[in-house]
Tab-separated table of C-alpha atoms and ligand atoms in Angstrom:
chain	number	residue	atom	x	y	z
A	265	UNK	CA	-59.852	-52.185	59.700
A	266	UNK	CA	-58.255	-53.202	56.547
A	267	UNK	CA	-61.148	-51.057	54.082
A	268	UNK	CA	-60.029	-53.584	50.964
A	269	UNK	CA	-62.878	-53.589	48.197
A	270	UNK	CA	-65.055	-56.005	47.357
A	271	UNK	CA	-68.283	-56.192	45.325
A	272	UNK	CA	-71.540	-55.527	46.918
A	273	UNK	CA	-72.333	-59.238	49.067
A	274	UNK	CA	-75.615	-58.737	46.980
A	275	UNK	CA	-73.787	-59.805	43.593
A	276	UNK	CA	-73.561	-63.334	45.504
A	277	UNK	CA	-77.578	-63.813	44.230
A	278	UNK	CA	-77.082	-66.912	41.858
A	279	UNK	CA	-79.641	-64.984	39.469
A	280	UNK	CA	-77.283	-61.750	39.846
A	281	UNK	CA	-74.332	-63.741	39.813
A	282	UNK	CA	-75.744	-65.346	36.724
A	283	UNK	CA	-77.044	-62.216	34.988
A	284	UNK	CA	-75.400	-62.650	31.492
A	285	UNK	CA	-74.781	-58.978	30.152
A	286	UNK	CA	-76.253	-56.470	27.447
A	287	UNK	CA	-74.406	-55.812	24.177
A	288	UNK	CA	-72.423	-52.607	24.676
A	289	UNK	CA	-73.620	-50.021	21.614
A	290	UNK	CA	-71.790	-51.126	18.545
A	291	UNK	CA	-72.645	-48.370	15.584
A	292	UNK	CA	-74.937	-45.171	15.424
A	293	UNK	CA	-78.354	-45.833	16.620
A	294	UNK	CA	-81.697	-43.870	16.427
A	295	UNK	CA	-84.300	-43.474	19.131
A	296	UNK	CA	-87.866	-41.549	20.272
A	297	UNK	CA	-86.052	-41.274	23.873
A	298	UNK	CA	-82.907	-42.115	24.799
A	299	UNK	CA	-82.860	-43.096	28.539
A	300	UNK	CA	-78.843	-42.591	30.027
A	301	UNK	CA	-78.129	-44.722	33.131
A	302	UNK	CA	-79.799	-48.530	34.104
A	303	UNK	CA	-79.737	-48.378	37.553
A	304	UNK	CA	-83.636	-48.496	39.221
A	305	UNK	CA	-84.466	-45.059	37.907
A	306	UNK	CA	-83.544	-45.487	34.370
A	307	UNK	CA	-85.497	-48.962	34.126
A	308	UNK	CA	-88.477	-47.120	35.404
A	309	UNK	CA	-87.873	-44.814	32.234
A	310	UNK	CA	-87.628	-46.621	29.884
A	311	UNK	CA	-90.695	-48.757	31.138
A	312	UNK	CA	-92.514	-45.942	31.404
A	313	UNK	CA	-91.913	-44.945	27.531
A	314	UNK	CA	-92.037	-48.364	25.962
A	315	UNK	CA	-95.479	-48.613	27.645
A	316	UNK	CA	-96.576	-45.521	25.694
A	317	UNK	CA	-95.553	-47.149	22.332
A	318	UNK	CA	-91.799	-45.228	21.703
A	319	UNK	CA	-88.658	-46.914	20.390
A	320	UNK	CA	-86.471	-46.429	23.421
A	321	UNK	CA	-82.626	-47.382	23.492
A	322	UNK	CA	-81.085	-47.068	27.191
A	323	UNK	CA	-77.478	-47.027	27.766
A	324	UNK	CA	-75.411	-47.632	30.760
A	325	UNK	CA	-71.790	-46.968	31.258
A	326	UNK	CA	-71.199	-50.349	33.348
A	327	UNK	CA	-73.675	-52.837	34.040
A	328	UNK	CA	-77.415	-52.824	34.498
A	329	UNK	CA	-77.365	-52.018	38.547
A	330	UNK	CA	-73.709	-51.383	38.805
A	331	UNK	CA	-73.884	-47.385	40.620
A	332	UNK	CA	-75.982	-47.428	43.669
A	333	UNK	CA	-78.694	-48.864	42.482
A	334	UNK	CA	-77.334	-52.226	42.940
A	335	UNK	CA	-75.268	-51.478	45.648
A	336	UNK	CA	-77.755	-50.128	48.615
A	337	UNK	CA	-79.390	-50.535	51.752
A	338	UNK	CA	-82.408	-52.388	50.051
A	339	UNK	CA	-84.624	-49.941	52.020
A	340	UNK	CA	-88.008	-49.182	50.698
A	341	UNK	CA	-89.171	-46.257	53.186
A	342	UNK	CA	-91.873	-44.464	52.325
A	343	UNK	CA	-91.303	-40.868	51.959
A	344	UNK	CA	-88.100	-38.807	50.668
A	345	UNK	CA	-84.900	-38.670	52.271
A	346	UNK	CA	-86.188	-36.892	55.514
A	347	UNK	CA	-88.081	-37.918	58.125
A	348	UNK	CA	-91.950	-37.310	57.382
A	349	UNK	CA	-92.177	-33.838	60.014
A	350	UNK	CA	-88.856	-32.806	58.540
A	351	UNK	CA	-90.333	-32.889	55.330
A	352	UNK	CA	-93.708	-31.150	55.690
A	353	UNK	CA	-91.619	-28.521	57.638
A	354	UNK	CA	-89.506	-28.282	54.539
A	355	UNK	CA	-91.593	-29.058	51.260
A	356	UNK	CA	-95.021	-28.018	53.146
A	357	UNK	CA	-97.282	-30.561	54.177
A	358	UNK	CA	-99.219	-31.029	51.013
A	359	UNK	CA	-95.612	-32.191	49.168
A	360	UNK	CA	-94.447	-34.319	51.718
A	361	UNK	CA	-97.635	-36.091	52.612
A	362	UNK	CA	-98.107	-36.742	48.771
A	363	UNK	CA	-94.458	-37.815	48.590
A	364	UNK	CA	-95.192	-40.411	51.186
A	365	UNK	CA	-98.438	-41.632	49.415
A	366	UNK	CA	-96.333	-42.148	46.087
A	367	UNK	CA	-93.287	-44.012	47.455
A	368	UNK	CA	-95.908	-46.411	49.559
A	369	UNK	CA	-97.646	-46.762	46.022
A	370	UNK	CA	-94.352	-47.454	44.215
A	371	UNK	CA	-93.608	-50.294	47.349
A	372	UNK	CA	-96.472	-51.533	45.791
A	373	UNK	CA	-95.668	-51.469	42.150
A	374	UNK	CA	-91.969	-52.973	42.917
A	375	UNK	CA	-93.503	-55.803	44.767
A	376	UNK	CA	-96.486	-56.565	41.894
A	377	UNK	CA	-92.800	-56.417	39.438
A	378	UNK	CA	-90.223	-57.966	40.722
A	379	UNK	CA	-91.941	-60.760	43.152
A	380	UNK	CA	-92.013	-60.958	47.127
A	381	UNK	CA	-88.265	-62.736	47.264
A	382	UNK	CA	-86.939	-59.438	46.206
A	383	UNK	CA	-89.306	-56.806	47.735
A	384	UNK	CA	-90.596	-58.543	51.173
A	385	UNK	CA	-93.187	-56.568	53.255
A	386	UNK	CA	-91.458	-56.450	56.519
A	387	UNK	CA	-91.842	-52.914	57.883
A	388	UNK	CA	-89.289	-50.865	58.587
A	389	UNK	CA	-88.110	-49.438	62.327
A	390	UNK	CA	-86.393	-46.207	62.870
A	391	UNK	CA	-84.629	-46.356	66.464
A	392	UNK	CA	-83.913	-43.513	68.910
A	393	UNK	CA	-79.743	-44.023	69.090
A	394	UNK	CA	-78.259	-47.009	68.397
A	395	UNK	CA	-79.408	-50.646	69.767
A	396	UNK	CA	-78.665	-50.486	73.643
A	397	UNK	CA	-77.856	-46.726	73.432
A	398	UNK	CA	-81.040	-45.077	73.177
A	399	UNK	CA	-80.351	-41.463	72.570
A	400	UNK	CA	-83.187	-38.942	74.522
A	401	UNK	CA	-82.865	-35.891	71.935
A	402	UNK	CA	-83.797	-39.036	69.277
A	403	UNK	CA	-86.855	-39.961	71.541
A	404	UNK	CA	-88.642	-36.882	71.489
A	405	UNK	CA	-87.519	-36.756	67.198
A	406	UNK	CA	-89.372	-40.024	66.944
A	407	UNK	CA	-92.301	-38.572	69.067
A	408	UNK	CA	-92.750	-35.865	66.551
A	409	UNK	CA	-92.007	-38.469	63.591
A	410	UNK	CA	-94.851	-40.245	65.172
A	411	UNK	CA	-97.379	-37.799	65.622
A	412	UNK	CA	-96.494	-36.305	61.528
A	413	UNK	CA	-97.245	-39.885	60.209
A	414	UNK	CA	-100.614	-39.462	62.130
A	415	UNK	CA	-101.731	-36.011	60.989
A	416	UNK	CA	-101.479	-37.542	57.769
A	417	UNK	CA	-103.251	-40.579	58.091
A	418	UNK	CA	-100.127	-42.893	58.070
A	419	UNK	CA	-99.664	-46.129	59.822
A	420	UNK	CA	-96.956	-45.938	62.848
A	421	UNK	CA	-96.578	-47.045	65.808
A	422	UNK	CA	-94.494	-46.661	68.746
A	423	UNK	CA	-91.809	-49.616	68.726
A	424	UNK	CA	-90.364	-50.444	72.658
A	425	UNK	CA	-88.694	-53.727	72.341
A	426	UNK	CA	-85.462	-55.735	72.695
A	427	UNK	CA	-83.287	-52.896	70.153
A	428	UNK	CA	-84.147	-49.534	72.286
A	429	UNK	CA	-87.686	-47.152	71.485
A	430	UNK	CA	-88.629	-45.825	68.123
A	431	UNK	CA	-91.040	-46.203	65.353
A	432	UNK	CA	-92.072	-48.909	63.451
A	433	UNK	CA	-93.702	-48.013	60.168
A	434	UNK	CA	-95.685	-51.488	58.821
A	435	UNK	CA	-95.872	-50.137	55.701
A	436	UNK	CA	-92.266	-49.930	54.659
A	437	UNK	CA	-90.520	-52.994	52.887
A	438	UNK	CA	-86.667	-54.867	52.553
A	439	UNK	CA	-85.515	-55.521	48.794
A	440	UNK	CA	-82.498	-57.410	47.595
A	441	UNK	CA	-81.740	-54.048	45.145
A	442	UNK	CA	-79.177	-55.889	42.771
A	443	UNK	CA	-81.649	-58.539	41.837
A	444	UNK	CA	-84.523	-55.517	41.488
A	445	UNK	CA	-82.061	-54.454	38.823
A	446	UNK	CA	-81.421	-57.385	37.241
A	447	UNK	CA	-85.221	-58.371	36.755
A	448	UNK	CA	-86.467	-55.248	35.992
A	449	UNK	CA	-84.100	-55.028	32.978
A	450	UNK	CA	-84.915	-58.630	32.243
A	451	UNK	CA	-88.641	-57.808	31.760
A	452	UNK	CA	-87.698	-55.235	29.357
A	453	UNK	CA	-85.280	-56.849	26.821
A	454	UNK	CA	-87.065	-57.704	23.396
A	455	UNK	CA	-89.104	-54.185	24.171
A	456	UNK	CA	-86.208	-51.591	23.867
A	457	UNK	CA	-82.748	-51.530	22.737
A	458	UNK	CA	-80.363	-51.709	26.510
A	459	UNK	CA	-76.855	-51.663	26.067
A	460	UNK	CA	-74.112	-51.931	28.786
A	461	UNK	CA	-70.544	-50.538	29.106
A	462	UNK	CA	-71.577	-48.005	27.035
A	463	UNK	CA	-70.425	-44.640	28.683
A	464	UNK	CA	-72.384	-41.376	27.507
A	465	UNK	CA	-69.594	-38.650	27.147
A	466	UNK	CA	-71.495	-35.977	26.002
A	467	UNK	CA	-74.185	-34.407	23.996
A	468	UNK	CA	-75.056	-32.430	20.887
A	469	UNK	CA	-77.514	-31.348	18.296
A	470	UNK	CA	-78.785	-31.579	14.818
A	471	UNK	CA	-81.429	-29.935	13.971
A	472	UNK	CA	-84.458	-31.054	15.923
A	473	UNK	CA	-82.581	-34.083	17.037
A	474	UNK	CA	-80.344	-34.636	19.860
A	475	UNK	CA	-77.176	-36.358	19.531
A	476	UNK	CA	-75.906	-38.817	22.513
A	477	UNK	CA	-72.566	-39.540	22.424
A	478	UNK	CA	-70.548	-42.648	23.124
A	479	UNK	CA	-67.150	-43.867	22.739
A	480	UNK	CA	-68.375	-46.464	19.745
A	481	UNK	CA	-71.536	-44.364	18.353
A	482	UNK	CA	-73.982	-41.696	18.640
A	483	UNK	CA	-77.599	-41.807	19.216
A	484	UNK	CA	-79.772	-39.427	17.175
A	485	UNK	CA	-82.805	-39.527	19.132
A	486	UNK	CA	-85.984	-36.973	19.951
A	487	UNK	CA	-85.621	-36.981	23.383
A	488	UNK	CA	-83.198	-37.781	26.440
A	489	UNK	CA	-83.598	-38.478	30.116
A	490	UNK	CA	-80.562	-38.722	32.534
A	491	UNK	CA	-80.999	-41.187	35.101
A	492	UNK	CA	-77.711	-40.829	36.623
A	493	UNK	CA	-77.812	-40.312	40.904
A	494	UNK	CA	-74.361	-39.994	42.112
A	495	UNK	CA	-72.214	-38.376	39.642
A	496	UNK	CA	-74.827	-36.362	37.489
A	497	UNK	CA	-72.991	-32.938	37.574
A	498	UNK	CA	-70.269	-34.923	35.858
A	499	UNK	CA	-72.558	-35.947	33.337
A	500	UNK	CA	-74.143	-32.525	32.680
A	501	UNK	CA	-72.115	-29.688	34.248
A	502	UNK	CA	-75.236	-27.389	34.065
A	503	UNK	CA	-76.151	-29.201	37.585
A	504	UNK	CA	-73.007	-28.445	39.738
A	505	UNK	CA	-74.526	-26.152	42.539
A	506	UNK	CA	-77.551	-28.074	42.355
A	507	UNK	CA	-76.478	-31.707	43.154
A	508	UNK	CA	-73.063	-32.977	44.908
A	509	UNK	CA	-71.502	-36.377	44.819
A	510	UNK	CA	-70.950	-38.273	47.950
A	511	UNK	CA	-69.839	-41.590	48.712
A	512	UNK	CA	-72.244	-44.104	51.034
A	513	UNK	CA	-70.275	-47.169	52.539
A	514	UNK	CA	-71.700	-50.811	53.728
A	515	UNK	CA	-70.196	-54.041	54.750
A	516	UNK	CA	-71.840	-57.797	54.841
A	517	UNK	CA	-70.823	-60.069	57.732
A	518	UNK	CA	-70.807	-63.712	58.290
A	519	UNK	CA	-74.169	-64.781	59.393
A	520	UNK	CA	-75.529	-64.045	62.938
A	521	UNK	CA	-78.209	-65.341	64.954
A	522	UNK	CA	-81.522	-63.988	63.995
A	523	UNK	CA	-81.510	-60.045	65.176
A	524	UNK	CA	-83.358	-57.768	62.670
A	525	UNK	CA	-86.883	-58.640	61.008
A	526	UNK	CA	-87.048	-55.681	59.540
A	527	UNK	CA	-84.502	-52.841	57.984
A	528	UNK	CA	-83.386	-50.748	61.048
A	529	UNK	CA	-82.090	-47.379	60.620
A	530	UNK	CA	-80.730	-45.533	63.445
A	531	UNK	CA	-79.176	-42.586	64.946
A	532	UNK	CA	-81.073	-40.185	62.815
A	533	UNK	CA	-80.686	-42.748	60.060
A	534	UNK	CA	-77.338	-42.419	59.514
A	535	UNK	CA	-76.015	-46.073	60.589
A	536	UNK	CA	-78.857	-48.552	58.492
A	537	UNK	CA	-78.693	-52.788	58.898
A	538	UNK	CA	-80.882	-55.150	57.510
A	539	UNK	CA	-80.523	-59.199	58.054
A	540	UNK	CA	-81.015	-61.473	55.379
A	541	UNK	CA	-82.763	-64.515	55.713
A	542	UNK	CA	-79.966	-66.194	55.928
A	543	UNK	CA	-78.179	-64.994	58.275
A	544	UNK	CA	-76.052	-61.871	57.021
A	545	UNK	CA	-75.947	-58.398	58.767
A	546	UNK	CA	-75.708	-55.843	55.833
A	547	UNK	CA	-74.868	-52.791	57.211
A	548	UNK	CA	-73.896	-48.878	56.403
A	549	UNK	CA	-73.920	-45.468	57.370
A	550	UNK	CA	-71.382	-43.738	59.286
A	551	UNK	CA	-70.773	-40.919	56.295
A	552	UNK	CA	-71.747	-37.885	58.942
A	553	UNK	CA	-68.814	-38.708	61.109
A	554	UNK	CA	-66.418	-37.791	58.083
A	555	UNK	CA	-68.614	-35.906	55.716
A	556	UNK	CA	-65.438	-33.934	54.388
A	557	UNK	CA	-63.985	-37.297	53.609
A	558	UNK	CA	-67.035	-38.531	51.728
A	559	UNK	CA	-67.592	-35.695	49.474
A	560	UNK	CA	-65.855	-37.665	46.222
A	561	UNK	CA	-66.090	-40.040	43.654
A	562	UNK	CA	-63.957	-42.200	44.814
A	563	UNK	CA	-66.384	-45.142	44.846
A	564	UNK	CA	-63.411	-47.038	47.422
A	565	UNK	CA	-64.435	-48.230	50.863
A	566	UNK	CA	-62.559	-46.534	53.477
A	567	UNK	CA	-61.094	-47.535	56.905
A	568	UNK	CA	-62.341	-44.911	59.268
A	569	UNK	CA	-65.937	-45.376	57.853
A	570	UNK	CA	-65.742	-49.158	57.878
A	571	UNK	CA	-64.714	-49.491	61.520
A	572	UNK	CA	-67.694	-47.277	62.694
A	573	UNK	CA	-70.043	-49.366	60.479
A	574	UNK	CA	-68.265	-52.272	62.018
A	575	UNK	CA	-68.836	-51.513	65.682
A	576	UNK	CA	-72.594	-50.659	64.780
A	577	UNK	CA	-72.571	-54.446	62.824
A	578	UNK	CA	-71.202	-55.843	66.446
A	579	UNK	CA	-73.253	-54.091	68.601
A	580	UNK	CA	-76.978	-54.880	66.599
A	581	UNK	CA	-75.698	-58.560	66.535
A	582	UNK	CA	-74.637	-58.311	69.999
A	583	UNK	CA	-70.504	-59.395	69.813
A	584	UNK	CA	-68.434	-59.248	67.403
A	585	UNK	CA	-68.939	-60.073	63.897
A	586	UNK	CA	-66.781	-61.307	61.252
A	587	UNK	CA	-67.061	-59.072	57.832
A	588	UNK	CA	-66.688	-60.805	54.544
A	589	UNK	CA	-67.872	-57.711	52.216
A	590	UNK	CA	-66.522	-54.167	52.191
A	591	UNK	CA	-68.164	-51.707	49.711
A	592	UNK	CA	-69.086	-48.764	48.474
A	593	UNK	CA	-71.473	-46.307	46.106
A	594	UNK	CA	-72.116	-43.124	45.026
A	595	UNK	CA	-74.868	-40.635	45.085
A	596	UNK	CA	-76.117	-37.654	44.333
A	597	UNK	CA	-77.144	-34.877	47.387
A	598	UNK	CA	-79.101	-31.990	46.037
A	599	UNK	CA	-78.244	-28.404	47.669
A	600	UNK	CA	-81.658	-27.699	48.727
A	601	UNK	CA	-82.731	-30.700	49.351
A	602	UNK	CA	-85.256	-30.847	46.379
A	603	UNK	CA	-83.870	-33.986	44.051
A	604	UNK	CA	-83.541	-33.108	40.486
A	605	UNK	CA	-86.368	-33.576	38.334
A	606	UNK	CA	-86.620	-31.237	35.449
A	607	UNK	CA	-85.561	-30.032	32.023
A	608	UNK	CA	-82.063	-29.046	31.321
A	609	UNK	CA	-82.241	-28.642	27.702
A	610	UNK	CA	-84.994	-28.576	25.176
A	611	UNK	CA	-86.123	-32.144	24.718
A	612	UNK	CA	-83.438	-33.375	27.934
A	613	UNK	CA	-84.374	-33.764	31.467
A	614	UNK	CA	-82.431	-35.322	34.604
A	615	UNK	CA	-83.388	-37.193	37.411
A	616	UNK	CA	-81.360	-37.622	40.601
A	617	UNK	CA	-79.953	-36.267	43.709
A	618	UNK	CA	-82.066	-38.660	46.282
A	619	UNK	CA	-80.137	-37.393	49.028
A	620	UNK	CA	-79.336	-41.015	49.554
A	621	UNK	CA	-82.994	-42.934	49.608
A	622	UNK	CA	-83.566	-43.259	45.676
A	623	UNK	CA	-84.875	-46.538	45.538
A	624	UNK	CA	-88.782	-45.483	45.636
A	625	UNK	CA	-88.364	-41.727	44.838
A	626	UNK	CA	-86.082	-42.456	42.298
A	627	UNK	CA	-88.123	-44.335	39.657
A	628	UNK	CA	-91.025	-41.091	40.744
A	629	UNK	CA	-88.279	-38.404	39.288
A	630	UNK	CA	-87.546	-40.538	36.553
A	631	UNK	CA	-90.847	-40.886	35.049
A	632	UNK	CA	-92.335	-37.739	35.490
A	633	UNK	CA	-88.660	-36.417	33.516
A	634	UNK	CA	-89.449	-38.551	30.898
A	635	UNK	CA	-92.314	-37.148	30.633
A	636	UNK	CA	-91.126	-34.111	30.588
A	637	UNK	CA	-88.310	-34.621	27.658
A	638	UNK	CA	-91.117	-36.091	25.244
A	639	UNK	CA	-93.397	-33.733	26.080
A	640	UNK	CA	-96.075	-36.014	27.249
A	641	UNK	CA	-98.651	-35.225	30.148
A	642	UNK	CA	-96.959	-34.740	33.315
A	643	UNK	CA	-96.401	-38.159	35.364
A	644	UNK	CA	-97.094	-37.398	39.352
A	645	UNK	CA	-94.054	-35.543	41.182
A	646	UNK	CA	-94.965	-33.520	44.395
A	647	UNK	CA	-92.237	-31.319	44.369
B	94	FAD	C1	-74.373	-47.673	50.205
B	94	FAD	C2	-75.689	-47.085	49.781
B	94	FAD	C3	-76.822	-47.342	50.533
B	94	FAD	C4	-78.050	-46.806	50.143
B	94	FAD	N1	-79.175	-47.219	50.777
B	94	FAD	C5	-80.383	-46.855	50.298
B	94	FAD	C6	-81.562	-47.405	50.826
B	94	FAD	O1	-81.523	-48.269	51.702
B	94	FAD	N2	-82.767	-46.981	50.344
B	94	FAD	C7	-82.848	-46.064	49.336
B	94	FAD	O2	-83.948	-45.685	48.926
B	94	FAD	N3	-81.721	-45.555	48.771
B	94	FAD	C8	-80.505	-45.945	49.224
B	94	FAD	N4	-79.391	-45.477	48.620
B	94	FAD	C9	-79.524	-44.530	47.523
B	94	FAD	C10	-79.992	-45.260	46.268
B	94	FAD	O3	-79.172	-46.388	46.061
B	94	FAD	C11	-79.905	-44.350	45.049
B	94	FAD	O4	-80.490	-43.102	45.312
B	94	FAD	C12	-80.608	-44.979	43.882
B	94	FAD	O5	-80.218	-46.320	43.746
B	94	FAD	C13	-80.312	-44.219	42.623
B	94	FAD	O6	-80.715	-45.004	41.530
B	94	FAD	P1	-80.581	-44.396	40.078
B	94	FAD	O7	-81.038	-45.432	39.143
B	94	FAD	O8	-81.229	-43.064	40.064
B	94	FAD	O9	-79.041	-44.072	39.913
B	94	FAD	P2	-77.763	-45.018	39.891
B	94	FAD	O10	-77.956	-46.220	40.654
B	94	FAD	O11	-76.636	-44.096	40.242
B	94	FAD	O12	-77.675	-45.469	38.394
B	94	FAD	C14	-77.122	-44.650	37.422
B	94	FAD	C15	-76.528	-45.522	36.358
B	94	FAD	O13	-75.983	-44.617	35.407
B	94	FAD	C16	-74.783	-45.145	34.937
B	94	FAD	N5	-73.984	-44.033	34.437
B	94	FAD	C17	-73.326	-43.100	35.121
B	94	FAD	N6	-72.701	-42.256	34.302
B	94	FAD	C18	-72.991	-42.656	33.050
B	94	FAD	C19	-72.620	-42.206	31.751
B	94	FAD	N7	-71.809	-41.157	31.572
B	94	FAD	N8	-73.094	-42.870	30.686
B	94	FAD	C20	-73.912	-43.952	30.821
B	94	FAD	N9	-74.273	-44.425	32.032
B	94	FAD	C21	-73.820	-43.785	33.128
B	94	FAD	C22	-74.169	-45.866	36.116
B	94	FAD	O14	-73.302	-46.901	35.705
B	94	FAD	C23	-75.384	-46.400	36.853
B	94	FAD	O15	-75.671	-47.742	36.544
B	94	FAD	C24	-78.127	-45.953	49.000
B	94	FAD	C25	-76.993	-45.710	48.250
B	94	FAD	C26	-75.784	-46.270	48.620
B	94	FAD	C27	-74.576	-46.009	47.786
């Protein structure tokens, strides 16, 4: 497999495709918050603050969407990044069962946003092994999955159909995460200052205020939040030890008969496919089998990844398939599996470290750091 890189098939949207850019900072600038990073997180930010009447300027190194963001699964599942009896054996039941109440409520919010043809209410099924390989040790996981989502009131049910046995959770959803991006920052322009390719390379004080600072200019401003998954113990070396970069691989194929009406995620979740209406497998995983590989930001696809994401493409759609898209993004793991939400300085907080599901908890841990760095009351954040 020739692991040659391409941009993410979702950039092929026309209204992605036709997204027409921010200005990049041009001189010093002056802000209540400064939000760093415009990927779903960051949006949620500075929505959040603009909404509560600050002057917010957000800044992202590439484009709006460009780090994973734009460049997922499209998975909305509710919970964090384990499975829900995973997580109420490690956060305690309280945590995780509020965890899965908030990312179900922010399915809800995305979809009220950004319109059913990019957040569609499909479900979601987890399989036992992969499609036509049912794995028992997965079974009896799924079992317990099962009966977690039912302690806590959850809707599941057990899923025995033409993939293999697992659960199907009606609640979850399938988004097209590029164009999420895109019209989330589109709502926003006119209402704070966004700038692209505008890479934060530091920060410093005066005073009260602290300075962000940029290639072109700095931003004096009262308060910053970080919204930066993979890569933020780059961005603020206080974090290294808390969150790790890692690199998560997809490909898109040509389109196959119809095969997935809803996101699958399988073998523990580690190989993930959903089908577009249109025809296209979009699929990913693969990063356990070379963990020690993936542990880098080197945001290139790479050939032992790809060809395991390949066979799991050809055996979903049944033969082989014919990939057109090979691509890659980065992410940020956190060490005890807690994702970052919290002050790092006076006035700056972080967000990030999803463990690779950040497109619901994500825009949680973003608000409630916001809240945080200005000091307002606390925004809901179960951990
Ligand atoms: C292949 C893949 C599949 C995934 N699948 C799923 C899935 O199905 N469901 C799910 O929930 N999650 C999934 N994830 C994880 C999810 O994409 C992320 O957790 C989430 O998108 C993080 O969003 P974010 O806005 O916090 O961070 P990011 O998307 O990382 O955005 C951060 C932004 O900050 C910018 N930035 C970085 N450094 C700087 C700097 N110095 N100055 C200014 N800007 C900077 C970047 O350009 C980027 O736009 C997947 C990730 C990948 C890579």
């Amino acid at each position: 497999v020739a692991a040659r890189l391409t941009p993410p098939a979702w950039d092929l949207h026309p209204e992605v495709a036709a997204w027409p850019g921010l200005p990049p900072l041009a001189a010093d600038a002056t802000a209540d918050l400064c939000v760093v990073g415009l990927g779903g997180s960051g949006l949620a930010a500075v929505d959040w603050a603009v909404e509560r009447g600050l002057d917010v300027v957000g800044v992202d190194a590439g484009r709006v969407g460009a780090g994973a963001a734009g460049r997922n699964g499209g998975f909305l599942l509710g919970g964090g990044a384990r499975f829900h009896h995973d997580a109420v054996a490690h956060w305690g039941r309280p945590a995780a069962a509020e965890m899965h109440r908030l990312t179900l409520a922010e399915i809800d919010r995305l979809h009220r946003r950004v319109g059913p043809d990019v957040v569609a209410r499909t479900g979601s099924l987890r399989l036992a092994g992969l499609p036509g390989s049912p794995d028992a040790d997965e079974v009896a996981d799924c079992e317990r999955h099962l009966a977690a989502l039912h302690a806590d009131g959850f809707a599941a049910e057990w899923y025995d159909g033409p993939l293999g046995v697992g659960v199907h959770l009606p609640d979850d959803a399938a988004m097209h995460p590029a164009l999420r991006c895109v019209r989330e920052a589109s709502r926003l322009i006119g209402r704070a200052t966004l700038h692209e390719q505008t890479p934060v390379t530091g920060f410093g004080r005066s005073g009260r205020r602290v300075h962000v600072r940029t290639p072109v200019g700095v931003i004096a401003t009262s308060a910053v939040v970080v919204c930066v998954d993979g890569g933020l113990e780059r961005l603020l070396p206080q974090l290294a030890g808390r969150v790790r970069t890692t690199r998560l691989q997809m490909l898109a194929t040509e389109p196959v008969a119809p095969v997935l009406d809803r996101p699958l995620y399988a073998r523990h979740g580690y190989d993930y496919a959903q089908q577009l209406p249109t025809g296209e497998l979009l699929v990913g995983g693969g990063r356990d089998r070379f963990a020690d590989d993936e542990w880098t930001t080197d945001c290139a696809p790479t050939s032992p990844v790809q060809a395991h994401i390949e066979q799991v493409a050809a055996r979903i759609a049944g033969g082989p398939v014919r990939v057109t898209h090979r691509w890659a993004g980065l992410v940020g793991f956190a060490t005890d599996g807690r994702p970052v939400c919290e002050l790092v300085d006076d006035c700056v907080a972080a967000a990030g470290g999803y463990d690779g599901t950040g497109n619901l908890v994500g825009p949680l841990a973003a608000r409630a750091a916001a809240a945080l760095a200005v000091g307002a009351d606390p925004e809901p954040w179960p951990l």
